[in-house]
Coordinates of C-alpha atoms in Angstrom, one line a residue:
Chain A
X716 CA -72.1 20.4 -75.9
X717 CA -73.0 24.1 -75.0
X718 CA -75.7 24.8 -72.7
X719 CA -76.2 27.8 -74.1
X720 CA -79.2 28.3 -76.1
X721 CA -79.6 31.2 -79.6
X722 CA -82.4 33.0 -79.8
X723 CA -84.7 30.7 -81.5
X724 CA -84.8 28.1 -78.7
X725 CA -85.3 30.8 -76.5
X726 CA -88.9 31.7 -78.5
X727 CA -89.1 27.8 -78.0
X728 CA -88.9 27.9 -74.2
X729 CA -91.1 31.1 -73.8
X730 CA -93.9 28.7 -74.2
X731 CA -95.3 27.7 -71.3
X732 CA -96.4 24.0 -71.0
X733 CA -100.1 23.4 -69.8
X734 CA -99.5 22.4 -65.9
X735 CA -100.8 19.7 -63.6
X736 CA -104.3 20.5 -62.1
X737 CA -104.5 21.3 -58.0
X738 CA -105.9 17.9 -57.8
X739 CA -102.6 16.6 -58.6
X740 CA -101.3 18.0 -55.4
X741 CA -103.8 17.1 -53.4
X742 CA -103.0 13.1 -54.6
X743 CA -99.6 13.7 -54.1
X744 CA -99.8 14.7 -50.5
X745 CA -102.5 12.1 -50.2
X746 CA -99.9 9.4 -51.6
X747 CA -96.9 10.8 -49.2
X748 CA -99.3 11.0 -46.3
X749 CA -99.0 6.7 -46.3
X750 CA -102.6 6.6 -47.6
X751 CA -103.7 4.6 -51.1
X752 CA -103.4 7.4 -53.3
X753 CA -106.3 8.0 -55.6
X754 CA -104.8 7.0 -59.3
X755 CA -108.4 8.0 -60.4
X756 CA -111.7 9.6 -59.3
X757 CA -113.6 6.6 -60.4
X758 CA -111.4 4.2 -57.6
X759 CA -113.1 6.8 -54.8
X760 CA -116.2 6.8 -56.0
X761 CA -116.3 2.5 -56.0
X762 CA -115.1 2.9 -52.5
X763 CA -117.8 4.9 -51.7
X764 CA -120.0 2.4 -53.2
X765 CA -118.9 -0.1 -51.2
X766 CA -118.9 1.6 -48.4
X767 CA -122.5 2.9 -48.7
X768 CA -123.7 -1.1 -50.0
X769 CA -121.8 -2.7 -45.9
X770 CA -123.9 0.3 -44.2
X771 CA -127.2 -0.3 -46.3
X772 CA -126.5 -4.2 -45.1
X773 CA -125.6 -3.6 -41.8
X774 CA -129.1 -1.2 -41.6
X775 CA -131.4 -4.4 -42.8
X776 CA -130.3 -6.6 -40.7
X777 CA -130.7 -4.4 -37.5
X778 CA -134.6 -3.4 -39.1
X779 CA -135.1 -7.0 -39.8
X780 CA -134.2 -7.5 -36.5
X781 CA -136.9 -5.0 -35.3
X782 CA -139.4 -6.3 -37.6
X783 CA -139.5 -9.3 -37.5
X784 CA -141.6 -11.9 -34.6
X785 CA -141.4 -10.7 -31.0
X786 CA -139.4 -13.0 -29.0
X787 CA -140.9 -16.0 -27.6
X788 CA -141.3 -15.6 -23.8
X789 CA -139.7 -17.0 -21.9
X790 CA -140.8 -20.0 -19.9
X791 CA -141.3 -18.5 -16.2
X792 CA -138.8 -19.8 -14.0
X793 CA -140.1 -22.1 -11.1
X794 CA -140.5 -19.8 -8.4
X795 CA -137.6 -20.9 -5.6
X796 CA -139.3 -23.1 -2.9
X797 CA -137.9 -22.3 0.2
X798 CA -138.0 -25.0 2.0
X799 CA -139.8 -24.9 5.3
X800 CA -139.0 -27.4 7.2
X801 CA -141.3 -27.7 10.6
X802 CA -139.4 -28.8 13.5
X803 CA -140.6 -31.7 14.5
X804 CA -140.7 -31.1 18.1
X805 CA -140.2 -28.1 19.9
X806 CA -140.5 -27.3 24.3
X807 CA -141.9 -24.7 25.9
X808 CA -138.3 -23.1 26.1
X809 CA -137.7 -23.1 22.4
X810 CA -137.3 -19.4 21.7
X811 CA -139.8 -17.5 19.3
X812 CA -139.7 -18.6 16.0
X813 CA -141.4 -19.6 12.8
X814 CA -140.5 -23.1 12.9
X815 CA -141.5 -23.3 16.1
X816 CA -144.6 -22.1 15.7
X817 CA -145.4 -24.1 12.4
X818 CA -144.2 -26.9 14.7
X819 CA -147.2 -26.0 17.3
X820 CA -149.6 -25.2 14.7
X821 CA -149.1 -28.7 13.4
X822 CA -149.9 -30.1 17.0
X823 CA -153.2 -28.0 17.1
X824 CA -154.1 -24.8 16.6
X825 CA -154.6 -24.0 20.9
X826 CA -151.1 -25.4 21.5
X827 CA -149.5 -22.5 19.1
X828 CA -152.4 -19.9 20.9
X829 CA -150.5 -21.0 24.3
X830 CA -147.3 -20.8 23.1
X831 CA -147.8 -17.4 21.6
X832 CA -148.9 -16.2 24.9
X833 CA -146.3 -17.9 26.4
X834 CA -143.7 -15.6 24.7
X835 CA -146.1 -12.8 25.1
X836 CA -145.9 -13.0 28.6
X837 CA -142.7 -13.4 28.8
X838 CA -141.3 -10.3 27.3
X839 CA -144.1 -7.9 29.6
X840 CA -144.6 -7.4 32.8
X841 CA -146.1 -10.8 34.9
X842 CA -149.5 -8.4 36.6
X843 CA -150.9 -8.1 33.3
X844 CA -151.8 -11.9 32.6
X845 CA -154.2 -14.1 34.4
X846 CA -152.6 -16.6 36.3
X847 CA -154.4 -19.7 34.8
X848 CA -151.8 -19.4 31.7
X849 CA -149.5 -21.6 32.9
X850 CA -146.4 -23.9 30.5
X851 CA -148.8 -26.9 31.4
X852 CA -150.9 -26.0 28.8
X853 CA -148.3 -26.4 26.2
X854 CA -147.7 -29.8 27.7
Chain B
X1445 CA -80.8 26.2 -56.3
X1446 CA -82.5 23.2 -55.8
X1447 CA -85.3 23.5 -53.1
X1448 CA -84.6 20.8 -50.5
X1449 CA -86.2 19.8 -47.2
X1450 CA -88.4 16.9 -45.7
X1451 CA -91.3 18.9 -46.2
X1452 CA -90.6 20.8 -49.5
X1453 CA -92.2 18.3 -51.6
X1454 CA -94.9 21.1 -53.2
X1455 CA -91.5 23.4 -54.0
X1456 CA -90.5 20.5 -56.1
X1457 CA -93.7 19.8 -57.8
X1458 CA -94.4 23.6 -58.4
X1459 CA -91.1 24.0 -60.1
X1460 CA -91.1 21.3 -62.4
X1461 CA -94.6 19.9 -62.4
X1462 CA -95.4 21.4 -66.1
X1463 CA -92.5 20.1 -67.2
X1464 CA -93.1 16.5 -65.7
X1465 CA -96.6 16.5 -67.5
X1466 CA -95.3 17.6 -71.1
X1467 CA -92.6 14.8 -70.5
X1468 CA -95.3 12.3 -69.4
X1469 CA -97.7 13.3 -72.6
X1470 CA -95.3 12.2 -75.0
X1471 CA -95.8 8.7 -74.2
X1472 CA -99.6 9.5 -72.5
X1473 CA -101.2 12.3 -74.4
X1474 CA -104.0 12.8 -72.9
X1475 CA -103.5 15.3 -69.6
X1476 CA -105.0 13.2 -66.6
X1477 CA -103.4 10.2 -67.7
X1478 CA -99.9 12.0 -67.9
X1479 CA -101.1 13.8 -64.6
X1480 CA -101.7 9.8 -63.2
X1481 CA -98.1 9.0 -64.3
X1482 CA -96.7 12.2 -62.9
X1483 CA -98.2 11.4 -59.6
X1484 CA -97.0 7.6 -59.4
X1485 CA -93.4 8.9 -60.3
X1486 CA -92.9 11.7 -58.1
X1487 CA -94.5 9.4 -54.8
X1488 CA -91.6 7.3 -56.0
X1489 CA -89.1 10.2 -56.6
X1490 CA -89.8 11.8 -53.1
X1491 CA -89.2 8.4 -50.8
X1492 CA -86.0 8.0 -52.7
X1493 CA -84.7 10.9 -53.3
X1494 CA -82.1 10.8 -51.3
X1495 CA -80.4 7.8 -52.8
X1496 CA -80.2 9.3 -56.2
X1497 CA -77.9 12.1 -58.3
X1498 CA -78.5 14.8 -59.8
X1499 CA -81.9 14.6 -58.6
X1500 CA -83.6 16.2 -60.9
X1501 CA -82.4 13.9 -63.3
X1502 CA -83.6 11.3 -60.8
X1503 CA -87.3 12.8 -60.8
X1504 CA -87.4 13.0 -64.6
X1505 CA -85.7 9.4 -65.1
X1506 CA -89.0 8.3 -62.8
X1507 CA -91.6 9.6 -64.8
X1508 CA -89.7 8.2 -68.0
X1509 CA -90.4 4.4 -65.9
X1510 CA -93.7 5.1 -64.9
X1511 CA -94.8 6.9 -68.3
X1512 CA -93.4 3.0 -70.2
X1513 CA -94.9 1.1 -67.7
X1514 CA -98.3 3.2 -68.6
X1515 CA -98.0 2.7 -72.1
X1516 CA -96.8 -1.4 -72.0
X1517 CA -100.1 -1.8 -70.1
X1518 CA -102.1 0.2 -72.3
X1519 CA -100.5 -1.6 -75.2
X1520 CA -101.5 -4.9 -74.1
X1521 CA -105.3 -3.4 -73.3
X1522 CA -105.5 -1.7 -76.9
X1523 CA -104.4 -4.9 -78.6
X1524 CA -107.1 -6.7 -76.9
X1525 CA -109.6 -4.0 -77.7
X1526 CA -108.1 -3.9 -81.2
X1527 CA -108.0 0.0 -80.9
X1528 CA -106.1 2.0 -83.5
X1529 CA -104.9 4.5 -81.1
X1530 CA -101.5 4.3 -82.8
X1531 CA -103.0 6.2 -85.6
X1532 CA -104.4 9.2 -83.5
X1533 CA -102.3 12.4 -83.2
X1534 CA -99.7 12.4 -80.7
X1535 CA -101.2 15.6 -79.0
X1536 CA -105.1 15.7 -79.2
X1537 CA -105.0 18.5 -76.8
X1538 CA -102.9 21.6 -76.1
X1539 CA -99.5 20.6 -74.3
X1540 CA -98.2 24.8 -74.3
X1541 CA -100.7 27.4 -72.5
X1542 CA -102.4 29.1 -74.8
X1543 CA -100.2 32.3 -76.7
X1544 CA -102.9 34.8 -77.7
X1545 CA -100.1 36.6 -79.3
X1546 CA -99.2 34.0 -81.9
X1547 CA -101.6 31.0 -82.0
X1548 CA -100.4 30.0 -85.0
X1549 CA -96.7 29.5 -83.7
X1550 CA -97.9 27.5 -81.0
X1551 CA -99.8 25.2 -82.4
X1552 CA -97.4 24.7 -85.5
X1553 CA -94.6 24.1 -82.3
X1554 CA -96.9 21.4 -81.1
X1555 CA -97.5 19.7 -84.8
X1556 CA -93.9 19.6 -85.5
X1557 CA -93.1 18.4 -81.9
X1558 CA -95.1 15.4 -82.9
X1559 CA -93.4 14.6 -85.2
X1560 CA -90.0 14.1 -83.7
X1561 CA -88.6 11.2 -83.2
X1562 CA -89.3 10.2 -79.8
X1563 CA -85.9 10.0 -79.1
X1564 CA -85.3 13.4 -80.3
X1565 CA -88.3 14.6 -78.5
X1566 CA -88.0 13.3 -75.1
X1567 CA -84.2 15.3 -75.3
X1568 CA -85.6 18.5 -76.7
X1569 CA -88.2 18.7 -73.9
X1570 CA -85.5 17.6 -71.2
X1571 CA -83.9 20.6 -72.4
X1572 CA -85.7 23.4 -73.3
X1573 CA -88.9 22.9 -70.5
X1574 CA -87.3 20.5 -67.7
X1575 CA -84.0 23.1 -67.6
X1576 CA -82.0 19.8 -67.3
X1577 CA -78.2 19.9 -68.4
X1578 CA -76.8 17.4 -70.9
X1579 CA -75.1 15.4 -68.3
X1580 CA -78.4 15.5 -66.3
X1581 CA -80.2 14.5 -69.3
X1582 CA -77.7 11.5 -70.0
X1583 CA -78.5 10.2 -66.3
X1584 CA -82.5 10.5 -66.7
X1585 CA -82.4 8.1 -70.1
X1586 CA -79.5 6.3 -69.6
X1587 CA -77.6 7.3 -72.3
X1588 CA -73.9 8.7 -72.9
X1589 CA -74.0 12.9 -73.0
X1590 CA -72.9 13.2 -76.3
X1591 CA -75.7 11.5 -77.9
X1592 CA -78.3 13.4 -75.5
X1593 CA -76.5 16.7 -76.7
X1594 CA -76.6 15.5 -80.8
X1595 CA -80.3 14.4 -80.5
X1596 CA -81.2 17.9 -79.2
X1597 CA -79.5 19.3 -82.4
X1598 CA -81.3 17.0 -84.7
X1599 CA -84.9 17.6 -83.1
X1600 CA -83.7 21.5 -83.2
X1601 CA -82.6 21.7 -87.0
X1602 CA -85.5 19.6 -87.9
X1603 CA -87.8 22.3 -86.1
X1604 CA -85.8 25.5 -87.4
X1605 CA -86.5 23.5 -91.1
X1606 CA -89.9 23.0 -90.3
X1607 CA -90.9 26.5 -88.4
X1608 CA -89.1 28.9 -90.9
X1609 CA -92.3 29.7 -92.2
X1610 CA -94.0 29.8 -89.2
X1611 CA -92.4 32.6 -87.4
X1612 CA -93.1 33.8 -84.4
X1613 CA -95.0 37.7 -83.7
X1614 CA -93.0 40.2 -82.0

């Protein structure tokens, strides 16, 4: 068992076996890098297939989408009735406000002129209104 | 020296990557096939390396596994296909680099390499072009030392018979 080698293994080993391609590296270091390693070109190019087939999918649905009838409109929502509920009674005290003055108005339309001036008169000064104008009037 | 470190993986496949493919091309002739094999086995050979002496006896022995494992599957496919591919010549292609000086040698190397035994064969190439040492190359197939070193002499008095006429220029 000598390890030694004569001359004509030596002319033997001078030849040079053909080596591995640079793509050979590159799938190694793809394959110790934790990803699938390419065992063949034709594996990559049926994964970009695939890939290329979900995105041409994924790009009809969304035109189809686009395409296709417009939305229905939608039914308009009943506007929001506030409710406005006139007082049913008010005095000449009854500070200024709508429902008091929708209450007046329903009474007739001179009792809500009195009782505006009422409040008029009451936030300016007394010389400036005729003295007929009196709280009997919303009596 | 044998490189080493975590990261010294292209060290390794620099070194002994020609060798690995003209191991792999015995039982895959063809060079991206072996070059599939050779990749499979050394993934396998780096993530256990550690686990596993001599190691390049280890790497070798892997590509030996993978290289079967290639040809059981491709047996099963052939049969199905009824393809004669038994019949084709072992090396359809080059397996040395091109030796302007002497063509002739090399190609007569690679005819009568073919025509080893593969027993023979798979030794000789261990030897001579994967550097390993008879006990390295009884670890890689498995088999006792002494019957690794008397293959290698058959296969090499078979090709000293067989390449007297063929000698090399120079």
């Amino acid at each position: 068992m000598d390890d030694r080698m004569d001359e004509f293994e030596e002319r033997l080993r001078s030849l040079r076996p053909v080596g591995p391609t640079p793509d050979l590296e590159c799938r190694v270091s793809a394959g110790l890098d934790g990803e699938p390693a390419a065992a063949k070109p034709r594996i990559g190019i049926w994964v970009v297939a695939a890939g290329l087939m979900a995105a041409t999918l994924v790009l009809c649905v969304a035109l189809a989408r686009l395409a296709g009838p417009a939305a229905a409109p939608r039914p308009p929502q009943p506007a929001k009735m506030l409710a406005l509920i006139p007082r049913r009674d008010f005095t000449a005290d009854d500070p200024p406000t709508r429902a008091v003055y929708s209450a007046a108005l329903m009474r007739s339309p001179e009792t809500l002129d009195a009782l505006l001036d009422k409040h008029a008169r009451s936030l300016m000064p007394p010389e400036r209104y005729p003295s007929p104008w009196r709280n009997a009037d919303l009596q | 020296m044998e490189p080493g470190g975590e990261r010294d993986w292209p060290t390794w496949l620099n070194r002994h990557g020609p060798a690995l493919v003209l191991f792999a091309r015995q039982w895959a002739p063809a060079r991206s096939d072996a070059e599939d094999i050779v990749q499979e086995a050394f993934i396998k050979f780096w993530r256990a390396r550690g686990s596993a002496k001599p190691e390049t006896a280890y790497l070798f022995a892997c590509v030996r596994t993978s290289a079967l494992d290639w040809l059981r599957s491709r047996t099963r496919r052939a049969r199905r296909e009824k393809d004669a591919a038994g019949l084709k010549p072992l090396f359809a292609e080059p397996v040395f680099e091109r030796f302007p000086e002497d063509e002739e040698w090399r190609a007569a190397v690679e005819r009568k390499l073919s025509e080893l035994p593969s027993e023979q064969r798979e030794v000789l190439v261990l030897k001579l072009w994967g550097s390993l040492t008879f006990r390295e190359i009884g670890v890689a197939l498995n088999i006792p030392q002494d019957t690794a070193a008397s293959r290698y002499r058959y296969a090499l008095d078979f090709l000293r018979r067989n390449l007297e006429e063929v000698r090399p220029n120079g």
